[in-house]
PDB file of C-alpha atoms in Angstrom:
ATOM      1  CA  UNK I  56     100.815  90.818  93.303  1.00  0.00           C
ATOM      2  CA  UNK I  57     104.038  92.048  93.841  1.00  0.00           C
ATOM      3  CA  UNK I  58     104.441  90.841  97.587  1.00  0.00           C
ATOM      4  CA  UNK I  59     104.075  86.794  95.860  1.00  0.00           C
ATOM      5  CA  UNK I  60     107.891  88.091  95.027  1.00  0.00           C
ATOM      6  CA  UNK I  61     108.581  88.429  98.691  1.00  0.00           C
ATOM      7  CA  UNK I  62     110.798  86.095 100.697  1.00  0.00           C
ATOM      8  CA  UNK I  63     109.301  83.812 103.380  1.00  0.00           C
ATOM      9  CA  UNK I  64     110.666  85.199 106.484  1.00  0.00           C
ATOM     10  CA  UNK I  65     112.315  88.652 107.254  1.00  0.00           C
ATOM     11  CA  UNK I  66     112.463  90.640 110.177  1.00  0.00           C
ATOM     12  CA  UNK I  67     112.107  94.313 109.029  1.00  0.00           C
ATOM     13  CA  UNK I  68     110.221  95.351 106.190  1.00  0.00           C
ATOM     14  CA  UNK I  69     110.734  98.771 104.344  1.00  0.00           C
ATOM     15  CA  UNK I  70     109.188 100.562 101.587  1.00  0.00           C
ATOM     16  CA  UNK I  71     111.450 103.263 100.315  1.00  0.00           C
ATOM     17  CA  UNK I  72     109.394 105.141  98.060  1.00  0.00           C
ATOM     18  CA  UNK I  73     105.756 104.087  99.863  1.00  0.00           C
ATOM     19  CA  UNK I  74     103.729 106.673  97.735  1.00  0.00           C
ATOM     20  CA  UNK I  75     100.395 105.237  98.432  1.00  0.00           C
ATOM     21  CA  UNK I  76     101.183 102.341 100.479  1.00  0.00           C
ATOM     22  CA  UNK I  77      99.335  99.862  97.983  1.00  0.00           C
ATOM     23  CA  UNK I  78     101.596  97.054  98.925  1.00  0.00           C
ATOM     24  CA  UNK I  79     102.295  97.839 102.443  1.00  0.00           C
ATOM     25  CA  UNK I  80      98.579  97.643 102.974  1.00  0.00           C
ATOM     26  CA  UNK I  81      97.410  94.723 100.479  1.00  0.00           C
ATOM     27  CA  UNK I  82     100.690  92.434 101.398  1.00  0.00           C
ATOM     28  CA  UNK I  83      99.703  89.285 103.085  1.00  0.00           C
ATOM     29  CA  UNK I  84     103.419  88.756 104.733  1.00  0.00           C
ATOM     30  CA  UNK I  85     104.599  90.905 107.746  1.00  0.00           C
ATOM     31  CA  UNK I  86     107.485  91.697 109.686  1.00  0.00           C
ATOM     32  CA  UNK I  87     108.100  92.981 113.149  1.00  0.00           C
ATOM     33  CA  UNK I  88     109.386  96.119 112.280  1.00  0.00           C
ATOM     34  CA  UNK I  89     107.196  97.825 109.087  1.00  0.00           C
ATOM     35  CA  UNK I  90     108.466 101.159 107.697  1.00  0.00           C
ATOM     36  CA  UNK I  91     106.585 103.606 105.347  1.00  0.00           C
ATOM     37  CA  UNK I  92     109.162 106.105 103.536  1.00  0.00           C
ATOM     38  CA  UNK I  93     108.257 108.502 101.181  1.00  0.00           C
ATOM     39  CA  UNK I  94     110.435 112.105 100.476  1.00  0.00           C
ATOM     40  CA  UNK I  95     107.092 113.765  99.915  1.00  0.00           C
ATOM     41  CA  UNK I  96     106.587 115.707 103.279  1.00  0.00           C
ATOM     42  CA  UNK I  97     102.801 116.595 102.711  1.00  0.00           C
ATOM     43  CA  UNK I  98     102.138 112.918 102.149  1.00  0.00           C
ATOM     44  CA  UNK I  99     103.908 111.922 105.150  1.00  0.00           C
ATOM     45  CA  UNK I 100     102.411 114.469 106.706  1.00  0.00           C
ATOM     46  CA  UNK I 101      99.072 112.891 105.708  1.00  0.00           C
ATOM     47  CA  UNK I 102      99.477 109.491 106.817  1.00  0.00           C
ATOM     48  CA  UNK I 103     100.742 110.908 109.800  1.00  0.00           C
ATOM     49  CA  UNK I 104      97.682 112.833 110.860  1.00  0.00           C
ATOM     50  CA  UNK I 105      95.465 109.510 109.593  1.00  0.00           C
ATOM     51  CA  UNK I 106      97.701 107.388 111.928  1.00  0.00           C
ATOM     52  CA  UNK I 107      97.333 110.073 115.135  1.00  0.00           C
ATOM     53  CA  UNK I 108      94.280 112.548 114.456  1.00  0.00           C
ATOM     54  CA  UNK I 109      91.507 110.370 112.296  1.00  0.00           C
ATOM     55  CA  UNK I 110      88.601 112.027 113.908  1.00  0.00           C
ATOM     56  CA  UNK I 111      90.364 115.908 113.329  1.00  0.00           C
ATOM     57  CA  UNK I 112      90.529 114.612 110.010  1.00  0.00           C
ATOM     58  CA  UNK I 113      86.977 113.374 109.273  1.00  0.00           C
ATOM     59  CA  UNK I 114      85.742 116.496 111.039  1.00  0.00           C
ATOM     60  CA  UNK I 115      87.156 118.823 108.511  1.00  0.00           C
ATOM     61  CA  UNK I 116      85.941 116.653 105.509  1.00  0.00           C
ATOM     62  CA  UNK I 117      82.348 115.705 106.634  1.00  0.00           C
ATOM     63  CA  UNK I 118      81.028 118.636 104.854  1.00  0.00           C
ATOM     64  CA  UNK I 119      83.295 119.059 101.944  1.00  0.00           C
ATOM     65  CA  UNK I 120      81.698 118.994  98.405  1.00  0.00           C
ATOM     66  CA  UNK I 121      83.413 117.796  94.960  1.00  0.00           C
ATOM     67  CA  UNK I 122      84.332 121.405  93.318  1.00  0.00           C
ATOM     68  CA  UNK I 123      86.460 122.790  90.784  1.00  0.00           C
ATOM     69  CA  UNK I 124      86.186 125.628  92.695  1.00  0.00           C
ATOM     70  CA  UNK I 125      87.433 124.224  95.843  1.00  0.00           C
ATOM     71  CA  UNK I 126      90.299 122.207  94.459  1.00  0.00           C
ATOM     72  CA  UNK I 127      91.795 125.222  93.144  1.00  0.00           C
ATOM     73  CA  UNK I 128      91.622 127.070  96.478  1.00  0.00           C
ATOM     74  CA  UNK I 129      92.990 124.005  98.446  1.00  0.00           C
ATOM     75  CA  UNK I 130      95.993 123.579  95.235  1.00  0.00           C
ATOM     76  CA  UNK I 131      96.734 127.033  96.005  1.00  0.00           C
ATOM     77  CA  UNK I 132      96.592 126.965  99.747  1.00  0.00           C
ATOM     78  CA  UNK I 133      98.922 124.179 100.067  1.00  0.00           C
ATOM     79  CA  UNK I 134     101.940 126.280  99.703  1.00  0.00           C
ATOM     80  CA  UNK I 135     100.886 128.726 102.490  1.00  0.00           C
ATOM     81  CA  UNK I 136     102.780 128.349 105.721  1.00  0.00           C
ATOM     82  CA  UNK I 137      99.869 129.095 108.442  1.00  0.00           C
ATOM     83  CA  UNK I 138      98.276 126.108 107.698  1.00  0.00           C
ATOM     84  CA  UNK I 139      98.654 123.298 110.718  1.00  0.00           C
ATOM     85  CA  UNK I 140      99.452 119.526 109.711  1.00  0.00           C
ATOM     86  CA  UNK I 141      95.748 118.955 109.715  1.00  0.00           C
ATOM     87  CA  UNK I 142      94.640 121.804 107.523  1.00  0.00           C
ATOM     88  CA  UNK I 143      97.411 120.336 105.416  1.00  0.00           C
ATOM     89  CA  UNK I 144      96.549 117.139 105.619  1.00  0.00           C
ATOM     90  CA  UNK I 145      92.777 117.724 104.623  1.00  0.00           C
ATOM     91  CA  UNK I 146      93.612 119.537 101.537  1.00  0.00           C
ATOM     92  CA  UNK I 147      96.358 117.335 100.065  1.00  0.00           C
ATOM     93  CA  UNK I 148      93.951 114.332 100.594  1.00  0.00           C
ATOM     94  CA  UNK I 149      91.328 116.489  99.159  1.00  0.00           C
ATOM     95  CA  UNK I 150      93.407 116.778  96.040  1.00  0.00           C
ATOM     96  CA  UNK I 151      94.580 112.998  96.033  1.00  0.00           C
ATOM     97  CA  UNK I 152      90.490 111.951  95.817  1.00  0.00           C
ATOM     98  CA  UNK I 153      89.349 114.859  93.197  1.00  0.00           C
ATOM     99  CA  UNK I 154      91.965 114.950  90.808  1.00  0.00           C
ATOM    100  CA  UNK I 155      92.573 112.819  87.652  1.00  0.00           C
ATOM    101  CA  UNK I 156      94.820 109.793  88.066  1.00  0.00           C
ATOM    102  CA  UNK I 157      95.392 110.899  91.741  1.00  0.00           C
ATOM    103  CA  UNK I 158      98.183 113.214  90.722  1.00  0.00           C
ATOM    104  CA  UNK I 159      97.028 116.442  92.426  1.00  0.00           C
ATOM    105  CA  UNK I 160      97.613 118.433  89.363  1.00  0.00           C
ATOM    106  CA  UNK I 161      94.517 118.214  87.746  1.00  0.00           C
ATOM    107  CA  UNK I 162      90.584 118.622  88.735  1.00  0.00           C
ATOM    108  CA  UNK I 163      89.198 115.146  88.142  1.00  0.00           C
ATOM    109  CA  UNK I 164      85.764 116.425  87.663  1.00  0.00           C
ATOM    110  CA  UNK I 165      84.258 112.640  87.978  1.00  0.00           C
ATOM    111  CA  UNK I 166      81.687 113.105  90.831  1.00  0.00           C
ATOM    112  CA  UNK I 167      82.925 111.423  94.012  1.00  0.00           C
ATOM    113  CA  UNK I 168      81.895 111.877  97.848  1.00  0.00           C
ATOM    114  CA  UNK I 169      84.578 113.978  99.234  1.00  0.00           C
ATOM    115  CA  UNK I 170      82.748 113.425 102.479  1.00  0.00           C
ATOM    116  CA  UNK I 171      82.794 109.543 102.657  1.00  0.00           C
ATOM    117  CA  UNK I 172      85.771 108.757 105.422  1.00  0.00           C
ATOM    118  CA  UNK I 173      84.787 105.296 105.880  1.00  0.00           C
ATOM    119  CA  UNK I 174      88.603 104.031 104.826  1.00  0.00           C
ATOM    120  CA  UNK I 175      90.429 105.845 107.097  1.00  0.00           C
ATOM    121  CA  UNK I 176      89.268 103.449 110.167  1.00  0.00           C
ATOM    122  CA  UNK I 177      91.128 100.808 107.939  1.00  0.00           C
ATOM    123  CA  UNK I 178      94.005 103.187 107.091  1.00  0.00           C
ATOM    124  CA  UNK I 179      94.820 104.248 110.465  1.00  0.00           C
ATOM    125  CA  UNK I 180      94.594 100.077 111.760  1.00  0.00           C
ATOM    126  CA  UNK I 181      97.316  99.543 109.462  1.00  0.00           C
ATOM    127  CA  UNK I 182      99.365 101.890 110.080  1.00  0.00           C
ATOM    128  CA  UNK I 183      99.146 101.755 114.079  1.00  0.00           C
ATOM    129  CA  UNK I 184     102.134  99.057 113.646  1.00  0.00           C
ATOM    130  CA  UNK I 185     104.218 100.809 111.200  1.00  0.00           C
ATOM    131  CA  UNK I 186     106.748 103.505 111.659  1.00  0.00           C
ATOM    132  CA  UNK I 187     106.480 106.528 109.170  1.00  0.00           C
ATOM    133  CA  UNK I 188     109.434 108.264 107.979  1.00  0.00           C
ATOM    134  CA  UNK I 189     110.450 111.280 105.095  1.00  0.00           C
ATOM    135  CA  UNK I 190     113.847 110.587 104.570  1.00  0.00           C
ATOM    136  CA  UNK I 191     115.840 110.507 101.291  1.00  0.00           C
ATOM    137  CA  UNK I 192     116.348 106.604 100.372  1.00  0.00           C
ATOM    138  CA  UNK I 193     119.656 106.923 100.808  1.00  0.00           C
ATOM    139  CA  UNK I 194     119.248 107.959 104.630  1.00  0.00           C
ATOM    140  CA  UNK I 195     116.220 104.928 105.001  1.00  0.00           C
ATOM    141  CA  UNK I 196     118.014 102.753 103.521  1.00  0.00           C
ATOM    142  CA  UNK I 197     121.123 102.733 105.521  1.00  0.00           C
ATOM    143  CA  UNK I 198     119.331 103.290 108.777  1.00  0.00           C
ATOM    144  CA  UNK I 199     117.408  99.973 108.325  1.00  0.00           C
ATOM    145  CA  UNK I 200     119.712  98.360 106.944  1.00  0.00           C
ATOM    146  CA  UNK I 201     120.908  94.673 108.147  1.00  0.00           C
ATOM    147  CA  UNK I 202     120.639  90.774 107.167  1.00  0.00           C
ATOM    148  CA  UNK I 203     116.786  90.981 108.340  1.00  0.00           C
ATOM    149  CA  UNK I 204     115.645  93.311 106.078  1.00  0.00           C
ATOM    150  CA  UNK I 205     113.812  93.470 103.210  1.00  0.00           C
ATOM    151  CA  UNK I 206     113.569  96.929 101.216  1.00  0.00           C
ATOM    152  CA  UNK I 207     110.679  97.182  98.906  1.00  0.00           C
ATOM    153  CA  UNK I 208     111.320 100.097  96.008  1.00  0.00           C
ATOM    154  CA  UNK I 209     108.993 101.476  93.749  1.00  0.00           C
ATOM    155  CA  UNK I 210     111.030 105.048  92.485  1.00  0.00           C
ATOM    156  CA  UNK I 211     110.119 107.351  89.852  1.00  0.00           C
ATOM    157  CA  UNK I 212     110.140 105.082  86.649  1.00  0.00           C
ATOM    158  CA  UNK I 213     112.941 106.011  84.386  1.00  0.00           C
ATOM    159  CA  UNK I 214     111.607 109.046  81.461  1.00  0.00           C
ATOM    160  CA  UNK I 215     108.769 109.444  83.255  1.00  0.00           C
ATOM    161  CA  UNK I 216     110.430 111.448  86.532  1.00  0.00           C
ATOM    162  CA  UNK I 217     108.224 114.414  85.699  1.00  0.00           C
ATOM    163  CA  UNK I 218     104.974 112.637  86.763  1.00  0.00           C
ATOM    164  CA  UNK I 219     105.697 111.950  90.325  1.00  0.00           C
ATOM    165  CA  UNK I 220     105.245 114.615  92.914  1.00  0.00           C
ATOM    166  CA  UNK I 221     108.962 114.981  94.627  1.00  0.00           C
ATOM    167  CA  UNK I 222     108.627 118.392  95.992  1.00  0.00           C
ATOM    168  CA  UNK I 223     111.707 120.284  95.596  1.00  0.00           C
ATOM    169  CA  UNK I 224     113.575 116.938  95.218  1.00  0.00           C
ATOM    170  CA  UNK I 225     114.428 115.713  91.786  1.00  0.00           C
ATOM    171  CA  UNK I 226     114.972 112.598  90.520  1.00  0.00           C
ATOM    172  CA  UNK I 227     116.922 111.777  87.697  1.00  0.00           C
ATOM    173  CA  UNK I 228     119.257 109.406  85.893  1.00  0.00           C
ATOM    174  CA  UNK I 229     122.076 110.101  88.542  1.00  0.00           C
ATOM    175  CA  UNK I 230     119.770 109.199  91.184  1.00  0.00           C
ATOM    176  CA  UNK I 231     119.036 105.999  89.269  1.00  0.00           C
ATOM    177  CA  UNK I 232     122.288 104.992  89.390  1.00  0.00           C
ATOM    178  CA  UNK I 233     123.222 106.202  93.122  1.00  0.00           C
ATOM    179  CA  UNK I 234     120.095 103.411  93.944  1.00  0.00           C
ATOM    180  CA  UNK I 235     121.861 100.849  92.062  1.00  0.00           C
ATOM    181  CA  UNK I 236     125.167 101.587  93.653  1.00  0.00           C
ATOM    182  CA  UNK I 237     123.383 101.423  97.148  1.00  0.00           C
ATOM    183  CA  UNK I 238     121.571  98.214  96.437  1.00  0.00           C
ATOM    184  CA  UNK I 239     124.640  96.592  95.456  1.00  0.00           C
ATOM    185  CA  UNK I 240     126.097  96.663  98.992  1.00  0.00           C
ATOM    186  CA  UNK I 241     123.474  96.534 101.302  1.00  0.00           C
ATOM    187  CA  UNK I 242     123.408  93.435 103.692  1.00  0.00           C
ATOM    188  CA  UNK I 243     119.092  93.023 103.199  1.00  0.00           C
ATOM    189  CA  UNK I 244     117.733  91.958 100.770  1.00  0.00           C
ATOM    190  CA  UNK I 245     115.083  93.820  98.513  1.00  0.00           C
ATOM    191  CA  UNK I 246     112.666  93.592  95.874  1.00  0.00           C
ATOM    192  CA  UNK I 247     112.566  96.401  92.865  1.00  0.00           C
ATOM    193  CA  UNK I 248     109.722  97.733  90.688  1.00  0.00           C
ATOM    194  CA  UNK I 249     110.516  99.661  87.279  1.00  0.00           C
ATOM    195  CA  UNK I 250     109.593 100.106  83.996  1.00  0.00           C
ATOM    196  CA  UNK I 251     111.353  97.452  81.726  1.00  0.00           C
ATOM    197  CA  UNK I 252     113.599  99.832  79.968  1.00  0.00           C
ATOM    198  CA  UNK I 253     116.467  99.104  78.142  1.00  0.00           C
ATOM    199  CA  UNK I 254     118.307 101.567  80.754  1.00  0.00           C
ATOM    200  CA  UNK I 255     117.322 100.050  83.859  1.00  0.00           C
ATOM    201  CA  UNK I 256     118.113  96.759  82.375  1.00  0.00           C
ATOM    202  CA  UNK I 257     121.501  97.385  81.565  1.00  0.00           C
ATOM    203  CA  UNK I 258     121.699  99.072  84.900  1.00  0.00           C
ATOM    204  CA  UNK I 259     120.753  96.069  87.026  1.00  0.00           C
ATOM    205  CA  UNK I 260     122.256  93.453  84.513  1.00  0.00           C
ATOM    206  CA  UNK I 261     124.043  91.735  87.540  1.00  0.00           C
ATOM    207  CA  UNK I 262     121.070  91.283  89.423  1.00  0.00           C
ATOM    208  CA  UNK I 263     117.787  89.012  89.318  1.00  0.00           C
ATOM    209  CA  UNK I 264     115.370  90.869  85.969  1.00  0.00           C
ATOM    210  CA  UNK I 265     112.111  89.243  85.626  1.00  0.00           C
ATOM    211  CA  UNK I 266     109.463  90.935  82.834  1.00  0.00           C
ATOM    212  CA  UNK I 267     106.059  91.033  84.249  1.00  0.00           C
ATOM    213  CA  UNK I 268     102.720  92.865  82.732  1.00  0.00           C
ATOM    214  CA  UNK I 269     100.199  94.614  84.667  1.00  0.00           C
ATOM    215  CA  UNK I 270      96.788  97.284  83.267  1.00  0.00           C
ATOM    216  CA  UNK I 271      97.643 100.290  82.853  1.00  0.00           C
ATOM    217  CA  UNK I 272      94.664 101.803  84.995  1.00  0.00           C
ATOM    218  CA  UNK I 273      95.422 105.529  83.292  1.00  0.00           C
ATOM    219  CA  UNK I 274      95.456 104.485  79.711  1.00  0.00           C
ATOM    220  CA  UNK I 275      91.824 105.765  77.701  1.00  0.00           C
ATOM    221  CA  UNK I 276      92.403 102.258  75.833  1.00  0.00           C
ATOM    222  CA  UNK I 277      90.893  99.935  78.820  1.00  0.00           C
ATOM    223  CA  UNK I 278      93.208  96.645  77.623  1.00  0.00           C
ATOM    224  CA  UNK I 279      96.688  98.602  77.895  1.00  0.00           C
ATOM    225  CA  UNK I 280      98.837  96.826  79.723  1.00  0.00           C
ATOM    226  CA  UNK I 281     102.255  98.040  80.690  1.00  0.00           C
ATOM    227  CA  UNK I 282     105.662  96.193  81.060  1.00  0.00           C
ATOM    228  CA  UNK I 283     107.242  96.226  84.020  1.00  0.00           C
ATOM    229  CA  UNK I 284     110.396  94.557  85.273  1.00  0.00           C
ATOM    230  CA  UNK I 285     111.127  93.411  89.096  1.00  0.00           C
ATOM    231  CA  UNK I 286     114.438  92.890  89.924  1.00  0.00           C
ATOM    232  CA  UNK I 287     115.663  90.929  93.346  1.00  0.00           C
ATOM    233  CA  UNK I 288     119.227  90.109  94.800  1.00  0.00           C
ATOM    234  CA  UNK I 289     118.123  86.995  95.942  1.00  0.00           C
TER     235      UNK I 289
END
């Protein structure tokens, strides 16, 4: 697991691009200050309405059914400004559980209860400790920034940008090297996941690379495994 790459002791933890929190909910090490950051605003938004309004949340889902149908309405509602955080909240984690791969693009069609809210107890106990921000990772970084800290980054993986959903935000190989050029200053320390490229190695060539493998859960082949690199400053 990537936290067994974590330091012993720091005082702050942050997760710049948090996505779906996997680490900051599976790590076994903790800080007294825990930040999720993500630049997606309906996914904030989400986690947001999990951490203050769980029961507003299972209300509206206790009698939703796994559709085609409905994810298509709930994809096309998402862009309609009426809707409150909760109505938003609903639907985007309606797409996130009934679409292939989680990616909200695509109807997953494998039968799951839409209805089951069971995790959310466990969701929202997390995430009563941590603060929850949508901030670019320039802006998180440098307003958490100091000899306590450890950043934990997981960005877009380089050539594969398209995949992630940024919003209106995009991500490409000048952002990759702003990162870098941020990283290299900062007074934290921090731990970075990528794709071992032959980019991103030559991009962090002054820093800690170490080549790991992990399954790649979306290949059809169910023995892929995908290279990954994770790159420290200490």
């Amino acid at each position: 697991m990537i936290s067994d790459k974590f330091p012993e002791k720091f005082d702050k933890y942050v997760e710049v691009f948090g996505g779906a929190g996997w680490v900051l909910f599976y790590k076994d090490k903790y800080a007294k200050t825990e930040v999720y950051n993500d630049i997606n605003r309906d996914l904030v938004n989400l986690f947001k309405c999990v951490k203050y309004h769980p029961e507003a949340i299972e209300k509206e889902l206790e009698l939703s059914l796994n559709s085609r149908q409905i994810f298509n309405e709930y994809k096309n509602q998402m862009d309609c400004i009426g809707l409150t955080d909760i109505q938003r909240a609903v639907r985007y984690l309606y797409l996130i559980k009934s679409s292939y791969g989680a990616k909200i693009n695509t109807y997953g069609s494998k039968p799951r209860d839409i209805s089951n809210t069971e995790f959310l107890k466990d969701v929202r106990k997390r995430l009563s400790k941590v603060v929850i921000e949508n901030k670019s990772f320039e802006k998180i970084i440098s307003a958490y920034d100091n000899e306590g800290t450890l950043f934990y980054l997981d960005p877009p993986y380089h050539n594969t940008e398209n995949m992630y959903d940024t919003g209106d935000f995009i991500f490409d190989e000048e952002q990759h090297i702003k990162l870098r050029d941020i990283l290299k200053d900062i007074k934290g320390k921090f731990v970075l996941s990528y794709n071992d490229d032959e980019f991103i190695r030559e991009l962090y060539k002054d820093f800690k690379i170490e080549g790991i493998e992990r399954q790649n859960n979306l290949s059809l082949n169910s023995g892929s495994r995908f290279k990954e690199v994770v790159i420290t400053n200490y």
